[in-house]
Coordinates of C-alpha atoms (C1' of nucleotides) in Angstrom, one line a residue:
Chain A
M852 CA 101.7 57.8 100.5
E853 CA 105.5 57.3 100.6
Y854 CA 107.9 58.8 98.1
S855 CA 111.4 58.1 97.0
I856 CA 113.7 61.0 96.7
N857 CA 113.4 61.1 93.0
K858 CA 109.6 60.9 93.1
L859 CA 109.4 63.7 95.6
A860 CA 111.8 65.9 93.6
K861 CA 109.8 65.4 90.5
L862 CA 106.6 66.0 92.3
A863 CA 107.8 69.3 93.8
G864 CA 109.8 70.4 90.7
I865 CA 113.1 70.6 92.5
S866 CA 116.4 68.7 92.2
V867 CA 117.5 65.6 94.1
R868 CA 120.5 67.6 95.1
T869 CA 118.3 70.1 96.8
L870 CA 116.6 67.4 98.9
H871 CA 120.0 66.1 99.8
Y872 CA 121.0 69.5 100.8
Y873 CA 117.9 70.1 102.8
D874 CA 118.6 66.9 104.7
E875 CA 122.2 68.0 105.2
I876 CA 121.2 71.3 106.8
E877 CA 118.4 69.6 108.7
L878 CA 115.8 71.6 107.1
L879 CA 113.9 68.6 105.8
A880 CA 114.8 65.2 107.0
P881 CA 113.2 62.1 105.4
K882 CA 110.6 60.3 107.4
R883 CA 112.9 57.3 107.7
I884 CA 115.8 55.6 106.0
S885 CA 115.0 52.3 104.4
S886 CA 117.1 49.2 105.0
N887 CA 119.1 49.9 101.9
G888 CA 120.0 53.3 103.0
Y889 CA 117.5 55.1 100.8
R890 CA 115.6 58.2 102.0
V891 CA 111.8 57.7 102.3
Y892 CA 109.5 60.7 102.6
G893 CA 106.0 60.6 104.0
P894 CA 102.9 63.0 104.0
Q895 CA 104.3 65.2 106.8
E896 CA 107.4 65.8 104.8
I897 CA 105.3 66.7 101.8
D898 CA 103.5 69.4 103.7
R899 CA 106.7 70.6 105.2
L900 CA 108.4 70.8 101.8
Q901 CA 105.4 72.8 100.5
Q902 CA 105.8 75.3 103.3
I903 CA 109.5 75.5 102.7
L904 CA 108.9 76.3 99.0
F905 CA 106.5 79.0 99.8
Y906 CA 109.0 80.7 102.0
R907 CA 111.7 80.2 99.5
E908 CA 109.6 81.7 96.8
L909 CA 109.4 84.8 99.0
G910 CA 113.2 85.0 99.2
V911 CA 113.4 83.9 102.9
P912 CA 116.9 82.4 103.6
L913 CA 116.8 78.7 104.4
D914 CA 118.1 78.9 107.9
E915 CA 115.4 81.4 108.7
I916 CA 112.8 79.1 107.2
K917 CA 114.2 76.4 109.5
R918 CA 113.9 78.7 112.5
L919 CA 110.3 79.7 111.5
I920 CA 109.0 76.2 110.9
G921 CA 110.8 74.8 113.8
S922 CA 109.7 77.3 116.3
K923 CA 107.6 75.9 119.1
N924 CA 104.5 78.1 118.6
Y925 CA 104.4 77.7 114.9
D926 CA 100.9 77.9 113.5
G927 CA 100.6 76.5 110.0
I928 CA 97.5 78.4 109.1
V929 CA 98.7 81.8 110.4
A930 CA 101.9 81.2 108.4
L931 CA 100.0 80.4 105.3
Q932 CA 98.0 83.5 105.7
G933 CA 101.3 85.4 106.0
H934 CA 102.5 83.8 102.8
L935 CA 99.3 84.8 101.1
S936 CA 99.6 88.5 101.9
A937 CA 103.3 88.4 101.1
M938 CA 102.5 86.9 97.7
K939 CA 99.9 89.5 97.0
A940 CA 102.4 92.2 97.8
K941 CA 104.8 90.5 95.4
R942 CA 102.2 90.5 92.7
D943 CA 101.7 94.1 93.3
Q944 CA 105.4 94.7 92.8
I945 CA 105.3 92.8 89.6
D946 CA 102.4 94.9 88.5
R947 CA 104.4 98.0 89.1
L948 CA 107.3 96.7 87.1
I949 CA 104.9 95.9 84.3
A950 CA 103.6 99.4 84.4
N951 CA 107.1 100.7 84.4
L952 CA 107.9 98.5 81.4
E953 CA 104.9 99.8 79.5
K954 CA 106.0 103.3 80.1
T955 CA 109.6 102.5 79.3
I956 CA 108.5 101.1 76.0
A957 CA 106.5 104.2 75.3
A958 CA 109.5 106.3 76.2
A959 CA 111.7 104.3 74.0
K960 CA 109.4 104.8 71.1
G961 CA 109.6 108.5 71.8
E962 CA 106.0 108.7 72.9
T963 CA 106.7 110.0 76.3
I964 CA 109.4 111.1 78.6
M965 CA 110.5 109.4 81.8
S966 CA 112.4 110.9 84.7
D967 CA 115.3 109.0 86.0
Q968 CA 113.3 108.4 89.2
E969 CA 110.5 106.8 87.3
K970 CA 112.9 104.5 85.5
F971 CA 113.5 102.6 88.7
T972 CA 110.1 102.6 90.2
G973 CA 109.1 99.0 91.0
F974 CA 112.6 97.8 91.7
K975 CA 112.8 99.2 95.1
Q976 CA 110.6 97.6 97.6
K977 CA 110.7 99.6 100.7
L978 CA 110.1 102.9 99.1
I979 CA 107.2 101.3 97.3
E980 CA 105.6 100.2 100.4
E981 CA 105.8 103.8 101.8
N982 CA 104.5 105.2 98.6
E983 CA 101.7 102.7 98.7
K984 CA 100.6 103.9 102.1
Q985 CA 100.9 107.5 101.0
Y986 CA 99.0 107.5 97.7
G987 CA 97.1 104.3 97.9
R988 CA 95.7 102.4 95.0
E989 CA 94.2 105.1 92.8
I990 CA 97.5 106.1 91.3
R991 CA 98.2 102.6 90.3
A992 CA 94.9 102.0 88.7
R993 CA 95.5 105.2 86.8
Y994 CA 99.0 104.5 85.7
G995 CA 98.3 102.3 82.8
D996 CA 95.9 104.8 81.3
A997 CA 98.3 107.6 81.8
V998 CA 100.8 105.8 79.6
V999 CA 98.3 105.3 76.8
E1000 CA 97.3 108.9 77.0
A1001 CA 100.8 110.2 76.9
S1002 CA 101.6 108.2 73.8
N1003 CA 98.4 109.4 72.2
A1004 CA 99.3 113.0 73.0
K1005 CA 102.7 112.7 71.3
M1006 CA 101.1 111.1 68.3
M1007 CA 98.7 114.0 68.0
G1008 CA 101.6 116.4 67.9
L1009 CA 101.0 118.2 71.1
T1010 CA 103.6 120.2 72.9
T1011 CA 104.7 119.2 76.3
E1012 CA 102.6 121.9 77.8
Q1013 CA 99.6 120.9 75.9
Y1014 CA 100.2 117.3 76.8
E1015 CA 100.3 118.1 80.4
K1016 CA 97.1 120.1 80.1
T1017 CA 95.4 117.1 78.5
Q1018 CA 96.7 114.9 81.3
D1019 CA 95.4 117.3 83.9
L1020 CA 92.1 117.5 82.2
S1021 CA 91.8 113.8 81.9
R1022 CA 92.5 113.4 85.6
R1023 CA 89.9 116.0 86.5
I1024 CA 87.4 114.4 84.2
N1025 CA 87.8 111.0 85.8
E1026 CA 87.6 112.4 89.3
S1027 CA 84.6 114.5 88.6
L1028 CA 82.9 111.7 86.7
K1029 CA 83.3 109.4 89.7
L1030 CA 81.7 111.9 92.0
A1031 CA 79.0 112.8 89.5
Y1032 CA 78.2 109.1 89.0
A1033 CA 77.9 108.7 92.8
Q1034 CA 75.4 111.5 92.8
G1035 CA 73.6 109.7 90.1
D1036 CA 72.1 112.6 88.1
P1037 CA 73.3 112.9 84.5
A1038 CA 71.7 116.3 84.2
G1039 CA 73.2 117.5 87.5
E1040 CA 75.6 120.3 87.8
L1041 CA 78.7 118.1 88.4
A1042 CA 77.9 115.8 85.5
Q1043 CA 77.5 118.7 83.2
K1044 CA 80.8 120.1 84.3
V1045 CA 82.3 116.7 83.4
C1046 CA 80.8 117.2 79.9
A1047 CA 82.4 120.6 79.6
L1048 CA 85.7 119.2 80.6
H1049 CA 85.4 116.4 78.2
R1050 CA 84.7 118.9 75.5
E1051 CA 87.7 120.9 76.4
W1052 CA 89.8 117.7 76.4
L1053 CA 88.5 116.8 72.9
G1054 CA 89.5 120.3 71.8
Y1055 CA 93.1 119.1 71.9
F1056 CA 92.5 116.4 69.5
W1057 CA 89.8 117.6 67.2
Q1058 CA 90.1 120.3 64.6
H1059 CA 86.4 121.1 64.6
Y1060 CA 84.0 120.4 67.4
S1061 CA 80.4 119.4 66.7
K1062 CA 77.7 118.3 69.1
E1063 CA 76.8 115.4 66.8
A1064 CA 80.3 114.0 66.8
H1065 CA 80.6 114.4 70.5
L1066 CA 77.4 112.5 71.0
G1067 CA 78.5 109.8 68.6
L1068 CA 81.7 109.4 70.5
A1069 CA 79.8 109.1 73.7
Q1070 CA 77.7 106.3 72.2
S1071 CA 80.9 104.6 71.2
Y1072 CA 82.0 104.6 74.8
V1073 CA 79.0 102.4 75.4
D1074 CA 79.3 100.3 72.3
D1075 CA 82.9 99.3 72.1
P1076 CA 84.1 96.9 74.8
R1077 CA 87.5 98.5 75.0
F1078 CA 86.2 101.9 75.8
R1079 CA 83.5 100.5 78.0
K1080 CA 86.2 98.9 80.1
Y1081 CA 88.0 102.2 80.4
Y1082 CA 85.0 103.9 81.9
D1083 CA 83.7 100.9 83.8
D1084 CA 87.0 100.9 85.6
I1085 CA 86.0 104.2 87.2
A1086 CA 82.6 102.7 88.1
E1087 CA 80.4 100.2 86.6
G1088 CA 77.9 101.7 84.2
C1089 CA 80.0 104.8 83.9
A1090 CA 80.1 104.7 80.2
E1091 CA 76.3 104.9 80.0
F1092 CA 76.2 107.6 82.6
L1093 CA 78.7 109.7 80.6
R1094 CA 76.7 109.2 77.4
D1095 CA 73.4 110.2 79.2
A1096 CA 75.1 113.3 80.6
L1097 CA 76.4 114.3 77.2
Q1098 CA 73.0 113.8 75.7
V1099 CA 71.8 116.5 78.1
Y1100 CA 74.8 118.6 77.6
C1101 CA 74.4 118.5 73.8
Q1102 CA 70.7 119.1 74.1
Chain B
M791 CA 122.4 114.4 84.3
E792 CA 125.4 113.0 86.0
Y793 CA 125.4 110.8 89.0
S794 CA 128.0 109.8 91.6
I795 CA 128.0 106.1 92.5
N796 CA 126.2 106.7 95.7
K797 CA 123.5 108.8 94.0
L798 CA 122.9 106.2 91.4
A799 CA 122.8 103.4 93.9
K800 CA 120.2 105.3 95.9
L801 CA 118.3 106.1 92.7
A802 CA 118.1 102.5 91.6
G803 CA 117.7 101.0 95.0
I804 CA 120.9 98.9 94.8
S805 CA 124.1 98.9 96.8
V806 CA 127.3 100.7 95.9
R807 CA 129.0 97.3 96.1
T808 CA 126.8 96.1 93.3
L809 CA 127.8 98.9 91.0
H810 CA 131.4 98.2 91.9
Y811 CA 130.8 94.6 90.9
Y812 CA 129.1 95.5 87.7
D813 CA 132.0 97.6 86.8
E814 CA 134.4 94.8 87.7
I815 CA 132.7 92.3 85.5
E816 CA 132.3 94.9 82.7
L817 CA 128.6 94.7 82.8
L818 CA 128.1 98.4 83.5
A819 CA 131.1 100.7 83.3
P820 CA 130.8 104.4 84.4
K821 CA 130.7 107.0 81.7
R822 CA 134.0 108.4 82.8
I823 CA 136.4 108.5 85.8
S824 CA 136.7 112.0 87.2
S825 CA 140.1 113.5 88.1
N826 CA 139.9 112.3 91.6
G827 CA 139.3 108.7 90.5
Y828 CA 135.6 108.7 91.3
R829 CA 133.1 107.0 89.0
V830 CA 130.7 109.2 87.1
Y831 CA 127.5 107.8 85.5
G832 CA 125.5 109.5 82.7
P833 CA 122.1 109.1 81.1
Q834 CA 123.2 106.1 78.9
E835 CA 124.4 104.3 82.0
I836 CA 121.1 105.0 83.7
D837 CA 119.1 103.3 80.9
R838 CA 121.5 100.5 80.7
L839 CA 121.2 99.9 84.4
Q840 CA 117.5 99.9 84.1
Q841 CA 117.6 97.2 81.4
I842 CA 120.0 95.2 83.6
L843 CA 117.7 95.3 86.5
F844 CA 114.8 94.2 84.4
Y845 CA 116.7 91.2 83.3
R846 CA 118.0 90.6 86.8
E847 CA 114.4 90.7 88.1
L848 CA 113.6 87.9 85.7
G849 CA 116.5 85.8 87.1
V850 CA 118.8 86.1 84.0
P851 CA 122.4 85.5 85.0
L852 CA 124.6 88.6 84.8
D853 CA 126.9 87.3 82.1
E854 CA 124.0 86.4 79.9
I855 CA 122.6 89.9 80.5
K856 CA 126.0 91.2 79.4
R857 CA 125.8 89.1 76.3
L858 CA 122.3 90.1 75.5
I859 CA 122.8 93.8 75.9
G860 CA 126.1 93.8 74.2
S861 CA 125.0 91.8 71.2
K862 CA 125.3 93.7 68.0
N863 CA 121.7 93.5 66.8
Y864 CA 120.3 94.3 70.2
D865 CA 117.0 96.0 69.9
G866 CA 116.0 97.7 73.1
I867 CA 112.3 97.9 72.3
V868 CA 112.0 94.3 71.3
A869 CA 113.9 93.4 74.5
L870 CA 111.6 95.5 76.6
Q871 CA 108.6 93.8 75.1
G872 CA 110.2 90.5 75.9
H873 CA 110.6 91.6 79.5
L874 CA 107.0 92.7 79.5
S875 CA 105.7 89.3 78.5
A876 CA 108.1 87.5 80.9
M877 CA 106.9 89.7 83.7
K878 CA 103.3 88.9 82.8
A879 CA 104.2 85.2 82.9
K880 CA 105.7 85.7 86.3
R881 CA 102.7 87.4 87.5
D882 CA 100.6 84.5 86.3
Q883 CA 102.9 82.2 88.2
I884 CA 102.3 84.3 91.3
D885 CA 98.6 84.1 90.7
R886 CA 98.8 80.3 90.6
L887 CA 100.8 80.3 93.8
I888 CA 98.2 82.6 95.4
A889 CA 95.4 80.2 94.3
N890 CA 97.5 77.3 95.6
L891 CA 97.8 79.1 99.0
E892 CA 94.1 79.8 99.2
K893 CA 93.4 76.2 98.6
T894 CA 96.1 75.1 101.1
I895 CA 94.5 77.3 103.7
A896 CA 91.1 75.9 103.1
A897 CA 92.6 72.4 103.2
A898 CA 94.4 73.2 106.5
K899 CA 91.1 74.3 107.9
G900 CA 89.6 71.0 106.8
E901 CA 87.3 72.6 104.3
T902 CA 88.7 70.7 101.4
I903 CA 91.3 68.1 100.4
M904 CA 94.4 68.6 98.3
S905 CA 96.2 66.0 96.3
D906 CA 100.0 65.9 96.6
Q907 CA 100.2 67.0 93.0
E908 CA 98.1 70.1 93.7
K909 CA 100.3 71.0 96.6
F910 CA 103.1 71.9 94.3
T911 CA 101.2 73.5 91.4
G912 CA 102.7 76.9 90.7
F913 CA 106.2 76.1 91.9
K914 CA 107.3 74.6 88.7
Q915 CA 108.5 77.0 86.1
K916 CA 109.6 74.8 83.3
L917 CA 106.1 74.4 81.8
I918 CA 105.9 78.1 81.6
E919 CA 109.2 78.5 79.8
E920 CA 108.3 75.8 77.3
N921 CA 105.1 77.6 76.6
E922 CA 107.1 80.7 75.8
K923 CA 109.3 78.9 73.3
Q924 CA 106.5 77.1 71.7
Y925 CA 104.4 80.1 70.9
G926 CA 107.1 82.7 70.4
R927 CA 106.7 86.4 70.1
E928 CA 103.5 86.9 68.3
I929 CA 101.5 85.9 71.3
R930 CA 103.7 88.1 73.5
A931 CA 103.3 91.2 71.3
R932 CA 99.6 90.6 71.4
Y933 CA 99.5 89.7 75.0
G934 CA 98.7 93.1 76.4
D935 CA 95.7 93.4 74.2
A936 CA 94.7 89.8 74.9
V937 CA 94.5 90.6 78.6
V938 CA 92.4 93.6 78.0
E939 CA 90.1 91.7 75.7
A940 CA 89.8 88.8 78.1
S941 CA 88.7 91.1 80.9
N942 CA 86.3 92.8 78.5
A943 CA 84.9 89.4 77.4
K944 CA 84.4 88.4 81.0
M945 CA 82.7 91.7 81.6
M946 CA 80.4 91.2 78.7
G947 CA 79.5 87.8 80.0
L948 CA 80.9 85.7 77.2
T949 CA 81.7 82.0 77.5
T950 CA 85.2 80.8 77.0
E951 CA 84.4 79.6 73.6
Q952 CA 82.8 82.9 72.6
Y953 CA 85.8 84.7 74.0
E954 CA 88.2 82.7 72.0
K955 CA 86.1 83.3 68.9
T956 CA 86.3 87.1 69.5
Q957 CA 90.0 86.8 70.0
D958 CA 90.4 84.9 66.8
L959 CA 88.3 87.4 65.0
S960 CA 90.2 90.2 66.4
R961 CA 93.4 88.7 65.2
R962 CA 92.1 88.1 61.7
I963 CA 90.7 91.6 61.5
N964 CA 94.1 93.1 62.4
E965 CA 95.9 90.9 60.0
S966 CA 93.6 91.5 57.1
L967 CA 93.4 95.2 57.9
K968 CA 97.1 95.5 57.6
L969 CA 97.1 93.8 54.2
A970 CA 94.1 95.8 53.0
Y971 CA 95.7 99.0 54.1
A972 CA 98.9 98.0 52.2
Q973 CA 96.8 97.5 49.1
G974 CA 95.3 101.0 49.7
D975 CA 91.8 100.5 48.4
P976 CA 89.0 100.9 51.0
A977 CA 86.5 99.6 48.5
G978 CA 88.6 96.6 47.6
E979 CA 87.7 93.1 48.3
L980 CA 90.0 92.6 51.2
A981 CA 89.0 95.8 52.9
Q982 CA 85.4 94.8 52.6
K983 CA 86.2 91.5 54.1
V984 CA 87.7 93.3 57.1
C985 CA 84.4 95.2 57.5
A986 CA 82.5 91.9 57.5
L987 CA 84.8 90.5 60.1
H988 CA 84.5 93.6 62.2
R989 CA 80.7 93.4 62.0
E990 CA 80.9 89.8 63.1
W991 CA 83.1 90.8 66.0
L992 CA 80.7 93.5 67.1
G993 CA 78.0 90.9 67.1
Y994 CA 79.5 89.5 70.2
F995 CA 79.1 92.8 72.0
W996 CA 76.0 94.4 70.6
Q997 CA 72.5 93.3 71.0
H998 CA 71.2 95.0 67.9
Y999 CA 73.4 95.8 64.9
S1000 CA 72.7 98.9 62.8
K1001 CA 74.7 100.3 60.0
E1002 CA 74.4 103.8 61.5
A1003 CA 75.9 102.7 64.8
H1004 CA 78.7 100.8 63.0
L1005 CA 79.5 103.9 61.0
G1006 CA 79.4 106.0 64.1
L1007 CA 81.8 103.7 65.8
A1008 CA 84.2 103.9 62.9
Q1009 CA 84.2 107.6 63.1
S1010 CA 85.1 107.4 66.8
Y1011 CA 88.1 105.3 65.8
V1012 CA 89.3 108.4 64.0
D1013 CA 88.1 110.9 66.6
D1014 CA 89.3 109.5 69.9
P1015 CA 93.0 109.4 70.4
R1016 CA 92.9 106.2 72.4
F1017 CA 91.3 104.4 69.6
R1018 CA 93.3 106.1 67.0
K1019 CA 96.4 104.7 68.7
Y1020 CA 95.1 101.2 68.7
Y1021 CA 94.6 101.2 65.0
D1022 CA 97.7 103.3 64.1
D1023 CA 99.8 100.7 65.9
I1024 CA 98.8 98.5 63.0
A1025 CA 99.7 101.1 60.5
E1026 CA 99.6 104.9 60.5
G1027 CA 96.3 106.2 59.1
C1028 CA 94.7 102.8 59.7
A1029 CA 91.8 104.3 61.6
E1030 CA 90.8 106.5 58.7
F1031 CA 91.2 103.6 56.3
L1032 CA 88.9 101.5 58.3
R1033 CA 86.3 104.2 58.5
D1034 CA 86.5 104.8 54.8
A1035 CA 86.1 101.1 54.2
L1036 CA 83.1 100.9 56.5
Q1037 CA 81.5 103.8 54.7
V1038 CA 81.6 101.8 51.6
Y1039 CA 80.5 98.6 53.4
C1040 CA 77.5 100.3 55.0
Q1041 CA 76.7 102.0 51.6
Chain C
dT801 C1' 122.8 34.0 85.9
dC802 C1' 124.5 37.9 84.0
dT803 C1' 124.1 42.3 82.4
dT804 C1' 122.2 46.6 81.8
dG805 C1' 120.1 50.8 83.1
dA806 C1' 117.8 53.5 86.4
dC807 C1' 118.2 55.0 91.3
dT808 C1' 120.6 55.8 95.3
dA809 C1' 124.4 57.2 98.5
dT810 C1' 128.4 60.1 100.2
dA811 C1' 132.2 63.2 99.3
dA812 C1' 134.2 67.1 97.4
dC813 C1' 134.9 70.9 94.7
dG814 C1' 132.9 74.9 92.0
dT815 C1' 129.8 79.0 91.2
dA816 C1' 127.2 83.5 91.2
dG817 C1' 126.4 87.7 93.2
dC818 C1' 127.2 90.1 96.0
dG819 C1' 127.9 91.5 101.8
dT820 C1' 131.3 92.8 104.7
dC821 C1' 135.4 94.3 106.6
dA822 C1' 140.0 96.6 106.2
dT823 C1' 142.7 100.3 104.6
dC824 C1' 143.4 104.5 102.6
dC825 C1' 142.2 109.0 100.0
dT826 C1' 139.1 113.2 99.0
dT827 C1' 135.4 116.3 99.6
dT828 C1' 132.2 118.9 102.2
dA829 C1' 130.1 120.9 106.3
dT830 C1' 130.8 123.2 110.6
Chain D
dA1491 C1' 140.8 122.7 111.5
dT1492 C1' 138.4 118.9 112.3
dA1493 C1' 134.9 115.6 111.7
dA1494 C1' 131.7 113.3 108.9
dA1495 C1' 130.5 111.6 104.6
dG1496 C1' 131.7 109.6 100.3
dG1497 C1' 135.0 107.4 97.3
dA1498 C1' 138.6 103.6 95.9
dT1499 C1' 140.8 99.0 95.9
dG1500 C1' 141.5 94.4 97.8
dA1501 C1' 140.4 90.3 100.0
dC1502 C1' 137.7 87.0 102.3
dG1503 C1' 133.1 85.0 103.3
dC1504 C1' 128.6 83.3 102.4
dT1505 C1' 124.3 81.0 100.4
dA1506 C1' 122.1 77.5 97.8
dC1507 C1' 122.8 74.7 95.4
dG1508 C1' 125.2 72.4 90.4
dT1509 C1' 128.4 69.3 89.1
dT1510 C1' 131.3 65.6 88.9
dA1511 C1' 133.4 61.3 90.9
dT1512 C1' 132.9 56.9 92.9
dA1513 C1' 130.4 53.2 94.5
dG1514 C1' 126.4 50.4 96.1
dT1515 C1' 121.2 48.7 95.0
dC1516 C1' 117.3 47.0 92.4
dA1517 C1' 114.2 45.4 88.6
dA1518 C1' 114.0 43.5 84.1
dG1519 C1' 115.4 41.3 80.1
dA1520 C1' 118.7 38.0 77.5

DNA sequence: TCTTGACTATAACGTAGCGTCATCCTTTAT
DNA sequence: ATAAAGGATGACGCTACGTTATAGTCAAGA
């Protein structure tokens, strides 16, 4: 299939000027020049342009793209796999910025407090990569939940100290729950410890504790899809496991 | 907390030159100039810089950022929510590019064939922006929830149609609940209609419906801070109102 | 055949958002 | 006291195009 410059531009979602420019800097030359002087692009140019746009999307300068694609031992597939992981990294960065935004919104509403450091997490890339290696994915997965909990805490009129305590409890609950679930016994020691922690956590939000209410809540964790997701993010079937453990705990 | 230009640059992961430039174009002026002529930045500038960087990340030109932040009726929270949805849109774009890459790799290996059209899906942004303008803010505000619900729906094994139905129901529940709450009568007609809708919504997630379970869930909406927040975002005290209405509904 | 409108070409200038010196002053650490 | 680090201003450079301006080409209708 052959394309005129306009057709190619529209196909790729770029401007004619851009294709002119790419020709000018010898990044992407047309397949041939027709008798009237018009540029004609063929299948090879299509693929090359696609590669160029992948690199461009990743912020690679054009002359480096030229060098990369033009290099003698250029392996298209290896390059594509490189793009893939780079794109995934970029998506992770966006995810961090989204988490940052969510927390910033909560902070703006007065639901939580952000350190100056936190305000810029997600913008820096190098530090992030280091952080990533250091802490891994768990923190990320937990971040969104932490925001929710922080806002809840404020809403419930907790002091900063109390809030931090609930956060700490929440973390310990999730950690222990994960381990307990791995062991598989709802009546086991660890699972029962989770129940005790969960009760303690509830103590910050409830005026009066009752076993019935606690059990009812546990059942809701299974019944309501929003909650289910919260616990199934820890491990699939975790909501049921917690309910079963609480049934033992509450006798 | 006060920062020197170097400290701020390192904090935010940008260059000193950039801060000089932002001062020059009056996008971000320091809080004050110390006696030795050095720039000094304060908390307000930190927050402003953070906003600037959010916009910049989205590709908004600096003078437009200036106009936006400087405009008289600038609402920080609304702006942040705008960033949030824009970021999510961007992440979606990246996701499309990733899908594109995966297919391109498969095609390069000869496992499949790609049309020229397909080769450039994900690069075009205009379609996305038009979408934004068309649907406006409501969708955006709801977007975060929609994502959660979508994943829930998937988890619950719903078809796309079913999922859309739950989403529609969810929207109608929230709308009606808001109105009913404003009227103030849990036994009123509107409130009872909300209950019926909520029951219908539950039908998509529960195998067997029972009034007791429904009531128990309603109580959980009051008891668990995470749920409470969900409903209190509609209106404060909404969780209790819904529970009271459901108590009437379930007799 | 003539005209009109959509495409195409080259050339040239303009721009945003800084990077990168160059030059000089101030503060801090040793 | 001296060096290293941090600060200021000014000026030029650069990338990746956008934006005219001017002119040739082509298909279709009047």
